[in-house]
Coordinates of C-alpha atoms and ligand atoms in Angstrom, one line a residue:
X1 CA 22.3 -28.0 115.2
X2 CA 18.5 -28.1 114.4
X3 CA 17.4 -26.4 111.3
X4 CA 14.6 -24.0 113.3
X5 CA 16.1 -22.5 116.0
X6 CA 13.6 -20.1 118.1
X7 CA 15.3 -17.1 119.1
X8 CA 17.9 -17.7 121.9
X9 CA 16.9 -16.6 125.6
X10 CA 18.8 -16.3 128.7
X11 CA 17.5 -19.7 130.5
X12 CA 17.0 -21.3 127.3
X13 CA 17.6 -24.7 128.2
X14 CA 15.6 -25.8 131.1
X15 CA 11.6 -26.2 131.2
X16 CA 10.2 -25.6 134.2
X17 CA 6.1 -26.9 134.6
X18 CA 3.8 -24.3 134.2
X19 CA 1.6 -25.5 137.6
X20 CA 3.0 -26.5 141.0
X21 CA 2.2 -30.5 140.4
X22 CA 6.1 -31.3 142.3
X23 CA 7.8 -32.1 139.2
X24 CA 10.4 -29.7 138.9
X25 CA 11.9 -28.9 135.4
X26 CA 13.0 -30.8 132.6
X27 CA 16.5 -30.0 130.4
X28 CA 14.6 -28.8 126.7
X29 CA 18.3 -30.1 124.9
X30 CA 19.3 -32.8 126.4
X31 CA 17.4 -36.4 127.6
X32 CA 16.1 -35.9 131.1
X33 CA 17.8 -38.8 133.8
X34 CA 14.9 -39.5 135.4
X35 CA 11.2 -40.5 134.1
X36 CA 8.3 -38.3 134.4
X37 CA 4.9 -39.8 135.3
X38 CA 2.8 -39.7 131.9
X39 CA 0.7 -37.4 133.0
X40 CA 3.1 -34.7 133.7
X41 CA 5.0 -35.1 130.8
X42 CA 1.8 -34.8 128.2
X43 CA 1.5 -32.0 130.6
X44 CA 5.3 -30.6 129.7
X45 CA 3.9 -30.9 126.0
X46 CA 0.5 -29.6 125.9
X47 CA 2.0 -26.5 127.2
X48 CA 4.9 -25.9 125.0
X49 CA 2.2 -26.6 122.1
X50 CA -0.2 -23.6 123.6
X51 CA 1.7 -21.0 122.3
X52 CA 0.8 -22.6 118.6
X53 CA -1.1 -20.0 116.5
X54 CA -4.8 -20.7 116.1
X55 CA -4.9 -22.9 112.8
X56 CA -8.4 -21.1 111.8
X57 CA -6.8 -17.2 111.1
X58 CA -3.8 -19.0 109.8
X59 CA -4.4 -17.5 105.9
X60 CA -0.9 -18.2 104.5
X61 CA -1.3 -22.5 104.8
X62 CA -2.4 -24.9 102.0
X63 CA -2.7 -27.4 104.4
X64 CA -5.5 -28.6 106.2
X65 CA -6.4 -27.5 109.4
X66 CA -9.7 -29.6 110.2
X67 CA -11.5 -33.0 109.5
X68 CA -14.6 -34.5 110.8
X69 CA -13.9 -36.6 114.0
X70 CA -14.5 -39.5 112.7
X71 CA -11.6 -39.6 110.3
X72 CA -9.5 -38.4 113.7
X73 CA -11.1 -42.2 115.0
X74 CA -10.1 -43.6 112.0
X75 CA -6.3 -42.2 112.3
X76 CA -6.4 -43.1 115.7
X77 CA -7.0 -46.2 114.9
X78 CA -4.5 -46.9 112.3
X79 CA -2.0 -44.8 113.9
X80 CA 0.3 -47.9 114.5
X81 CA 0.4 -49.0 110.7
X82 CA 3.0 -48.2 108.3
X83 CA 2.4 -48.3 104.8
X84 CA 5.3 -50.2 103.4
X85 CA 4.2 -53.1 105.5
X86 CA 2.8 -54.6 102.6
X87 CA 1.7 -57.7 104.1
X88 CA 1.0 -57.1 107.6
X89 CA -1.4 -54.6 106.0
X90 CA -2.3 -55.8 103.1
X91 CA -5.9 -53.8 103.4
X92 CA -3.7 -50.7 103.9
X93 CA -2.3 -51.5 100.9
X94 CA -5.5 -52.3 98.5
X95 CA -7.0 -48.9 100.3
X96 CA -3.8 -46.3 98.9
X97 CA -4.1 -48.8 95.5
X98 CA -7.9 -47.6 95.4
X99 CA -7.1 -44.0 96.0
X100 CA -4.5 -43.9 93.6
X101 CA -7.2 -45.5 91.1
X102 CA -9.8 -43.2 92.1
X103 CA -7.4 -39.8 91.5
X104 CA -6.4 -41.4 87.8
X105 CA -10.0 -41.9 86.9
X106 CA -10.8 -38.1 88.4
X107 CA -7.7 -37.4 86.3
X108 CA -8.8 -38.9 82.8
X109 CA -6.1 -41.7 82.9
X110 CA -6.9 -44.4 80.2
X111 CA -6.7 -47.2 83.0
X112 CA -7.3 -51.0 80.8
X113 CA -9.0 -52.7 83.2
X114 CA -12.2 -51.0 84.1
X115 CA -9.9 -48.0 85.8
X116 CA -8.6 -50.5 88.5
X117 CA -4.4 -50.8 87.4
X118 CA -3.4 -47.0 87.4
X119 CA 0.0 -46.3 87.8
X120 CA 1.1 -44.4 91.0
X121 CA 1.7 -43.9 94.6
X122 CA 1.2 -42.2 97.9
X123 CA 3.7 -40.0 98.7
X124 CA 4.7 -37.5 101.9
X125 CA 3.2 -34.6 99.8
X126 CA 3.9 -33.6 96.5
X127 CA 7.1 -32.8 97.1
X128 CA 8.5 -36.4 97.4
X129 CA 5.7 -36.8 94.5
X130 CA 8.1 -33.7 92.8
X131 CA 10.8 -36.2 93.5
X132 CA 9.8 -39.5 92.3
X133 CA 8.0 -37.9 88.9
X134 CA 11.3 -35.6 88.0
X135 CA 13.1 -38.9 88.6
X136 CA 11.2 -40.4 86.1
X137 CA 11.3 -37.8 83.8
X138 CA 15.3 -37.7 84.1
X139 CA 15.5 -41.4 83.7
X140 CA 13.6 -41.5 80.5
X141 CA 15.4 -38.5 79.1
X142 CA 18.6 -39.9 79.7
X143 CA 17.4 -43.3 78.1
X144 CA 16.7 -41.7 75.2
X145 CA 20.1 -39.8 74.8
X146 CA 21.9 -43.0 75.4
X147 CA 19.9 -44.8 72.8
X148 CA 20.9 -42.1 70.4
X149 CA 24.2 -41.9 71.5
X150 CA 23.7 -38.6 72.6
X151 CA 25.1 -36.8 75.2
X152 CA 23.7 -37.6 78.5
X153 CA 24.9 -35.4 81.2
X154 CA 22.8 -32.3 81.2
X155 CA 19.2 -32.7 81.7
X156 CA 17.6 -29.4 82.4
X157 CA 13.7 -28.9 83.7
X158 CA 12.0 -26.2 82.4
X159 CA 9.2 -24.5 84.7
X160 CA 8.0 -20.9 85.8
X161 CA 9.8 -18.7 88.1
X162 CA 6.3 -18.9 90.1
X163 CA 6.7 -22.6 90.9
X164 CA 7.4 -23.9 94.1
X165 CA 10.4 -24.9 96.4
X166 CA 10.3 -28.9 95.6
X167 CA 11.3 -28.4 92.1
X168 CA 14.1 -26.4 92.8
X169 CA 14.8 -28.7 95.4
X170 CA 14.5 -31.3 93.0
X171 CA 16.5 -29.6 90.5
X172 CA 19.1 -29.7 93.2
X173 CA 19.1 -32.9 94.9
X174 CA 19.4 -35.0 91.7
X175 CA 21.5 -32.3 89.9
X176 CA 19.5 -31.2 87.1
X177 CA 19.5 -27.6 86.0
X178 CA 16.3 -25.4 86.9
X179 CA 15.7 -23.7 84.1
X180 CA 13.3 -21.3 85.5
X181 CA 11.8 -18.9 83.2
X182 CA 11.3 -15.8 84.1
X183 CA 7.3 -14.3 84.5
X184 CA 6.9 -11.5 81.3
X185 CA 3.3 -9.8 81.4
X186 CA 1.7 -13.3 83.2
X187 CA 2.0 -14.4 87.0
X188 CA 3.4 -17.6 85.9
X189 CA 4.5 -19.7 82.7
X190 CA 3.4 -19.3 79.3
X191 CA 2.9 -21.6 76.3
X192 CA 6.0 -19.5 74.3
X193 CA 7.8 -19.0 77.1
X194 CA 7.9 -23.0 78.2
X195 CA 8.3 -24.4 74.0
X196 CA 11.0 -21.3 73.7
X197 CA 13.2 -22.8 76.8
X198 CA 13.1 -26.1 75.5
X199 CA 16.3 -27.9 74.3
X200 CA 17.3 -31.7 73.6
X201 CA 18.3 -31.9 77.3
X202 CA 15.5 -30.8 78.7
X203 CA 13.5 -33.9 80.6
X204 CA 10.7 -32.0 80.7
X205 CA 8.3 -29.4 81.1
X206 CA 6.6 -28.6 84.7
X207 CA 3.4 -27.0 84.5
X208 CA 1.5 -25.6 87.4
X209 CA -2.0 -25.9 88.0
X210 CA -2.8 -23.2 90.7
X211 CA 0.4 -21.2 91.9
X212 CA 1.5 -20.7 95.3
X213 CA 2.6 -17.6 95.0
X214 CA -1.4 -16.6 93.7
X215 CA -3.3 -19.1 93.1
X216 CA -3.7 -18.8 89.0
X217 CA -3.7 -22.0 87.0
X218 CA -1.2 -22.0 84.3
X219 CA -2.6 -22.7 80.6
X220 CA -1.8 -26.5 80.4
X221 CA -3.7 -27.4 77.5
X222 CA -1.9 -24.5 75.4
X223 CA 1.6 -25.5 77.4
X224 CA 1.1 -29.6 75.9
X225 CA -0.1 -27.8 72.4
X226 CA 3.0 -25.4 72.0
X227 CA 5.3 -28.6 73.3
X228 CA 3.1 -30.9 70.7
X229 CA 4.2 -27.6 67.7
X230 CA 7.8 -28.2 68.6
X231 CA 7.6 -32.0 68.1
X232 CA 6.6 -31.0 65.2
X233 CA 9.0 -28.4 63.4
X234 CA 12.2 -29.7 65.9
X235 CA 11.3 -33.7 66.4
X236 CA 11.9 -33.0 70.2
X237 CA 9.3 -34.8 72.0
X238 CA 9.5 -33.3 75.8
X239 CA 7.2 -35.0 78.5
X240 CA 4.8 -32.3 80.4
X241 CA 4.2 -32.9 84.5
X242 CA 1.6 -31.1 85.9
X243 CA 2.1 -29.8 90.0
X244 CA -1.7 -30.3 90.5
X245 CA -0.9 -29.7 94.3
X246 CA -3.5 -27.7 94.9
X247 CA -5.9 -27.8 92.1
X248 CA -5.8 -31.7 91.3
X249 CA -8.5 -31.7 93.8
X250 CA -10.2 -28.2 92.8
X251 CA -10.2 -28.3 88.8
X252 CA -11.7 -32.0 88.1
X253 CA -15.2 -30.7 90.5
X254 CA -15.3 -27.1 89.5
X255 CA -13.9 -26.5 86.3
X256 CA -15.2 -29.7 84.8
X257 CA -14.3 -28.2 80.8
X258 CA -10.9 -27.3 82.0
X259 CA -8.3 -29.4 80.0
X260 CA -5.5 -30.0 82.0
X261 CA -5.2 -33.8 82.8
X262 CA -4.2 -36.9 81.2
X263 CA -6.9 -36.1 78.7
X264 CA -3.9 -34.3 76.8
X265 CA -1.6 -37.0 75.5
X266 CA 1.5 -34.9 76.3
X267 CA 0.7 -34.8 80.0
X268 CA 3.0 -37.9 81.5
X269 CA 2.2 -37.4 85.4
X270 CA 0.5 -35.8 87.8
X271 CA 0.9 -34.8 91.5
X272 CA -1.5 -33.4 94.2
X273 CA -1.3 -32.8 97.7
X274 CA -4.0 -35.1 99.5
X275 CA -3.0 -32.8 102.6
X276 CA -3.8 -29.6 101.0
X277 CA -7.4 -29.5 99.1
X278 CA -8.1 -33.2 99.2
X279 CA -9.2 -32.8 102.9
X280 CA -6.3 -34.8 104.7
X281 CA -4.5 -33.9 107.6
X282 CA -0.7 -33.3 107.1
X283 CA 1.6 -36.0 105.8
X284 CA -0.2 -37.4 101.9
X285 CA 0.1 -36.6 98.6
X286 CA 0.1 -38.9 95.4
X287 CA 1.5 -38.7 92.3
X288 CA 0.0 -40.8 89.1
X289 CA 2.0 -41.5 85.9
X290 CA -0.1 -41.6 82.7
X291 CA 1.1 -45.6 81.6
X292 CA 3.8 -47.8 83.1
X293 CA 6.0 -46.7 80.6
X294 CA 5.7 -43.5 82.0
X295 CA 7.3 -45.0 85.2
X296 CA 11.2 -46.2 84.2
X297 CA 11.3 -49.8 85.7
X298 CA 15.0 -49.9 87.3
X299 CA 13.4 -46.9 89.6
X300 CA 10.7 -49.8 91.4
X301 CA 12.6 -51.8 93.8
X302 CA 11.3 -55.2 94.9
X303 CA 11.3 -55.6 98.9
X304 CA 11.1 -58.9 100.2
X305 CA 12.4 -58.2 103.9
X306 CA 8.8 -58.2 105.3
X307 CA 7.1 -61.1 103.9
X308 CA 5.9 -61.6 100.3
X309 CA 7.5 -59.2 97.7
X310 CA 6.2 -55.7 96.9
X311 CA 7.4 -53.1 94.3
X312 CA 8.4 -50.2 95.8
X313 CA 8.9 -46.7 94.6
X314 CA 9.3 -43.9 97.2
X315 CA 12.0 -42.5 99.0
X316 CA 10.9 -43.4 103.0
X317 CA 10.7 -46.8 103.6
X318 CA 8.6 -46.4 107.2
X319 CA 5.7 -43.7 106.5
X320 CA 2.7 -44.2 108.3
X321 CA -0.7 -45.3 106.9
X322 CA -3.3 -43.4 108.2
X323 CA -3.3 -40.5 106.4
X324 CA -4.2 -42.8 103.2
X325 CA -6.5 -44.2 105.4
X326 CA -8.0 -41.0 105.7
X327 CA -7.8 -39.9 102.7
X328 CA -9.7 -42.7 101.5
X329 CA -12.3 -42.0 104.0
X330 CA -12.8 -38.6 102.7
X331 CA -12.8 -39.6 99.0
X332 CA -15.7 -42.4 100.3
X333 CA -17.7 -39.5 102.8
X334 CA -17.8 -36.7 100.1
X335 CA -17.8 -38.3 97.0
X336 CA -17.8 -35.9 94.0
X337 CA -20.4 -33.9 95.1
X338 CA -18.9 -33.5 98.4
X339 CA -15.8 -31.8 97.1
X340 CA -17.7 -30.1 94.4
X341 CA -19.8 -28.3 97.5
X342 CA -16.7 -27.7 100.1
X343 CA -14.3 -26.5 96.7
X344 CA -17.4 -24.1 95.4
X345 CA -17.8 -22.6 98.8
X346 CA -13.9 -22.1 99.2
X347 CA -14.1 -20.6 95.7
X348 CA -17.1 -18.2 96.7
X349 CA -15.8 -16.9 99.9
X350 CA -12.3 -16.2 98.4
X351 CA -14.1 -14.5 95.0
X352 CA -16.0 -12.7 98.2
X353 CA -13.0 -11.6 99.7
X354 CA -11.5 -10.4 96.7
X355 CA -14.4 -8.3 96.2
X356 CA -14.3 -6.5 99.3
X357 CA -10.2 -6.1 99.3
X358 CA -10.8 -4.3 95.8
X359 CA -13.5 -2.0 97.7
X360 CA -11.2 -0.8 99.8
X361 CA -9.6 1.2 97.3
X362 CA -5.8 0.8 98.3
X363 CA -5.0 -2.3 96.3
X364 CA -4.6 -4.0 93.4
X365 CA -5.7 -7.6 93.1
X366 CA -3.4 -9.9 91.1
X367 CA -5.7 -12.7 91.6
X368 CA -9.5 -13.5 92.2
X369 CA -10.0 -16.4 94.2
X370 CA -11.0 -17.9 91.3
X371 CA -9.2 -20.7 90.0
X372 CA -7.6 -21.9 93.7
X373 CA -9.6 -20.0 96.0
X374 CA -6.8 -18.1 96.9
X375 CA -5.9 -14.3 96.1
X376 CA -3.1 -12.6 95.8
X377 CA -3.1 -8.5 96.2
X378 CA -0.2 -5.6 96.6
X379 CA -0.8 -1.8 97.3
X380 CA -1.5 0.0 94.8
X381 CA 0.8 2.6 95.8
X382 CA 3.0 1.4 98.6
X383 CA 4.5 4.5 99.4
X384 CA 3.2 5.7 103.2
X385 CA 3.3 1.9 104.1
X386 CA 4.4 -1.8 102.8
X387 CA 2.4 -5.1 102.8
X388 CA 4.9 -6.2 105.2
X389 CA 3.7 -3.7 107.9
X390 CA 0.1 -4.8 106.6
X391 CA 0.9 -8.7 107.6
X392 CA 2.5 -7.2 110.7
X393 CA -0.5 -5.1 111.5
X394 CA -3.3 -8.2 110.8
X395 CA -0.9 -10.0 113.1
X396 CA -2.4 -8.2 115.9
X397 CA -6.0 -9.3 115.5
X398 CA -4.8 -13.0 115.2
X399 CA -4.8 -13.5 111.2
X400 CA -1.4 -14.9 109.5
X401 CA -1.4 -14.0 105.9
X402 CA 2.0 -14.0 104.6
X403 CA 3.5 -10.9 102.2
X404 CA 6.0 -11.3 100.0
X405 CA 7.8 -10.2 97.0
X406 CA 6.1 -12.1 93.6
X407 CA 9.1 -14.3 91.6
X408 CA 12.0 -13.1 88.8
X409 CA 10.1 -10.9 86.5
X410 CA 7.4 -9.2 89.0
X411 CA 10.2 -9.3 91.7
X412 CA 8.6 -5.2 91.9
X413 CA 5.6 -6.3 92.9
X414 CA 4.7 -7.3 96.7
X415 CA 1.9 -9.4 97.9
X416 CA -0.7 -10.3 100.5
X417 CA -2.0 -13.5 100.0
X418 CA -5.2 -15.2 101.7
X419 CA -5.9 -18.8 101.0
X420 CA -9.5 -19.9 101.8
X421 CA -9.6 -23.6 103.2
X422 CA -11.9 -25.9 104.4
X423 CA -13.2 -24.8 107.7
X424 CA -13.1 -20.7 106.7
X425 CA -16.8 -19.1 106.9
X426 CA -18.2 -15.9 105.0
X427 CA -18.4 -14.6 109.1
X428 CA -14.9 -15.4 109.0
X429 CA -14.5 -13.3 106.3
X430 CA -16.3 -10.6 107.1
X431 CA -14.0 -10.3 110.2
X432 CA -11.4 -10.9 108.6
X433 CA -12.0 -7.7 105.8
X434 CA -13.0 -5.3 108.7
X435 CA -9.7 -6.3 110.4
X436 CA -7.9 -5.5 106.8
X437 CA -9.4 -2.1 106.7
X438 CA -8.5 -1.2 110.3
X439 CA -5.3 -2.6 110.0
X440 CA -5.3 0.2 106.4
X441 CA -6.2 2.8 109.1
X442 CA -3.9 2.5 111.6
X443 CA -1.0 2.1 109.1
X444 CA -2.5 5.5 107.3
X445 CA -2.7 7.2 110.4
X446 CA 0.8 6.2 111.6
X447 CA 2.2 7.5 108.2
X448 CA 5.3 10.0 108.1
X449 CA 2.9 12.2 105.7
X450 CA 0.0 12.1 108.3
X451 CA -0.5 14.6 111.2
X452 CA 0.2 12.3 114.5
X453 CA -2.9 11.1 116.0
X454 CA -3.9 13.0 119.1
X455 CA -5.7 11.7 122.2
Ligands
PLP1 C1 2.4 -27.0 98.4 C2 2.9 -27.2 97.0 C3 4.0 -28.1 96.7 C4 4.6 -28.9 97.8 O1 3.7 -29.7 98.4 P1 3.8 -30.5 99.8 O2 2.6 -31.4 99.8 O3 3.7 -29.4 100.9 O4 5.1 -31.2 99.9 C5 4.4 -28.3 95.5 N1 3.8 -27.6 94.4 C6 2.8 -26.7 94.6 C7 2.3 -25.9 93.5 C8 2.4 -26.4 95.9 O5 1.4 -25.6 96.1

């Protein structure tokens, strides 16, 4: 059984081809017999993909949705390479090394040699980066215990209710208890809250910078200090990660004073999202440890099967290299000031957007578009109508922005939220607000309390 299924149909499980070009239908389940001329089956394809939504109203995604056409060439190009393939590629190889030595530089990593021998990796996203750093962390953790023949059989990660799916994945998969504290009077974790959960199992301490669930950057800096004032009455000296998914490519260019990086000593690793606001297409994050004895050694694995032998630390083996590719092209075609321009503008049409969704006069924003150019807004009183029948409604000009409720402790509270990417416009915007207020109108109109609208 596949995971997503779309909703059954009578007929489900034959194609037929959308034109008359004599090439009958295809089974959707099961391998056709016979082959189809290449032609007609990119043909078969194309049109099961039409019905795709159009990436540009899609609000609700992180990821991106555009890049210039000449990083497209440049995937093209490397589309055959695979990353692990150490030696075949060796310039694959020196290219992720770079990016991960660029992104520990941006990130105030104390690299020895002139900022070239960072410790890290690409990863899928930052959810295998979620993976590999919580690894870490519960390795260390439970080398510790052992060494002080302490009990070593449950490690516990302590993180906001707001954080996302990968750590309670993680939590899952490698069977460590999600300690998830609740959200009291803040949209996500606080310094008390994250010191106060804190035990001698815990492995560490996952801070978020930017939310999913509404885009506000939790207070690293006073996270590491509260963790560095329980060292010191309790001697427990817990690690601090920081999911940078979103804004390890947003804070280093706009919020330059910001403290949130390896610049504090309790911050051990870090892991962003390439795919998200570093610009890539779908399939690369990275995740950078703050000194290789950050990085337990019996989690590297030599492979000598393809030539040569390479550490390794990741869970694929095969993943393709062009998506490091590109994301080195992008770090080599904007530069700093390139981000810093594309991340302001995202910031300013979000703050924009926020603006106009307070003038409205039905909501209430919980966030401003500006720390991750993303907001996050409920009605202010959802009586006559829900922000569900809200994402419903802007459904029917196109736009996908996603409702929900907000995590354990605001679970009251339901959400809109808009996230403003690469490739959004202020024209977009505008639209998109005029859509918003219709959208207001109808459901106003439509409500029980309302006369019924008359033609
Ligand atoms: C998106 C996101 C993730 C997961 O990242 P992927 O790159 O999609 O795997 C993890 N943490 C946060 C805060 C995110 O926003």
């Amino acid at each position: 059984m596949s995971l997503h299924q779309r909703h059954p149909q009578h007929d489900e499980n034959m194609i037929d081809s959308a034109f008359d070009g004599g090439v009958g239908s295809i089974p959707k389940h099961r391998l056709p017999r016979h082959t189809q001329s290449a032609d007609a089956a990119m043909r078969f394809v194309q049109d099961e993909l039409m019905l795709d939504g159009n990436a540009r109203q899609n609000l609700a995604t992180f990821v991106t949705t555009w890049m210039e056409p000449q990083a497209a060439t440049l995937i093209q190009e490397s589309l055959e390479k695979n990353i692990i393939d150490k030696d075949e590629y060796p310039q694959s190889a020196e290219i992720e090394r770079r990016c991960v030595n660029i992104l520990a530089n941006l990130w105030h990593a104390s690299t020895p040699a002139g900022g070239a021998d960072a410790v890290g990796c690409s990863t899928t996203g930052s959810s295998e980066a979620a993976m590999l750093a919580g690894m870490a962390l519960k390795w260390r953790w439970r080398a510790r215990q052992e060494a002080a023949g302490a009990d070593a059989t449950k490690p516990n990660l302590v993180m906001g209710a707001n954080v996302q799916v990968c750590w309670e994945k993680f939590a899952r998969y490698w069977d460590v208890e999600a300690r998830l504290v609740p959200l009291d009077g803040a949209t996500h974790l606080t310094a008390a809250q994250a010191a106060a959960a804190c035990d001698e199992n815990t492995i560490g301490v996952v801070a978020v910078l930017g939310s999913t669930f509404d885009g506000s950057y939790e207070p690293v800096a006073e996270i590491a200090a509260a963790l560095d004032a329980l060292q010191t009455s309790t001697g427990l000296d817990i690690p601090l990660h920081v999911d940078a998914a979103s804004g390890g490519f947003i804070a280093p260019f706009l919020d330059q004073d910001l403290r949130w990086d390896f610049r504090l000593d309790r911050v051990k690793s870090i892991n962003a999202s390439g795919h998200k606001y570093g610009l890539v297409y779908p399939g690369v994050g990275w995740v950078v440890w703050r000194s290789a004895d950050d990085l337990p050694k019996d989690l590297i694995f030599s492979v000598d099967y393809l030539g040569g032998s390479m550490p390794t630390f990741a869970l694929n083996f095969s993943r393709p290299a062009a998506q490091v590719i590109a994301q080195y092209y992008t770090l080599v075609r904007y530069g700093f000031d390139g981000y810093q321009r594309i991340q302001q503008r995202a910031r300013d049409i979000a703050t924009t957007i926020a603006k106009g969704v307070e003038q409205l006069g039905v909501f209430t924003l919980i966030s401003w578009g500006d720390e991750l150019p993303v907001l996050a807004f409920s009605l202010t009183t959802p009586d006559a109508f829900t922000v569900y029948d809200l994402s419903h409604e802007l459904r029917s000009f196109g736009w996908i922005v996603p409702a929900y409720p907000m995590p354990e402790g605001m679970a009251d509270v339901d959400v809109l939220r808009v996230v403003v990417r690469n490739g959004f416009t202020f024209d977009l915007a505008g639209m998109f607000l005029s859509d918003l207020a219709a959208s207001v109108e109808r459901l106003a109109g439509k409500a029980p309390d309302r006369v019924a609208f008359h033609h």
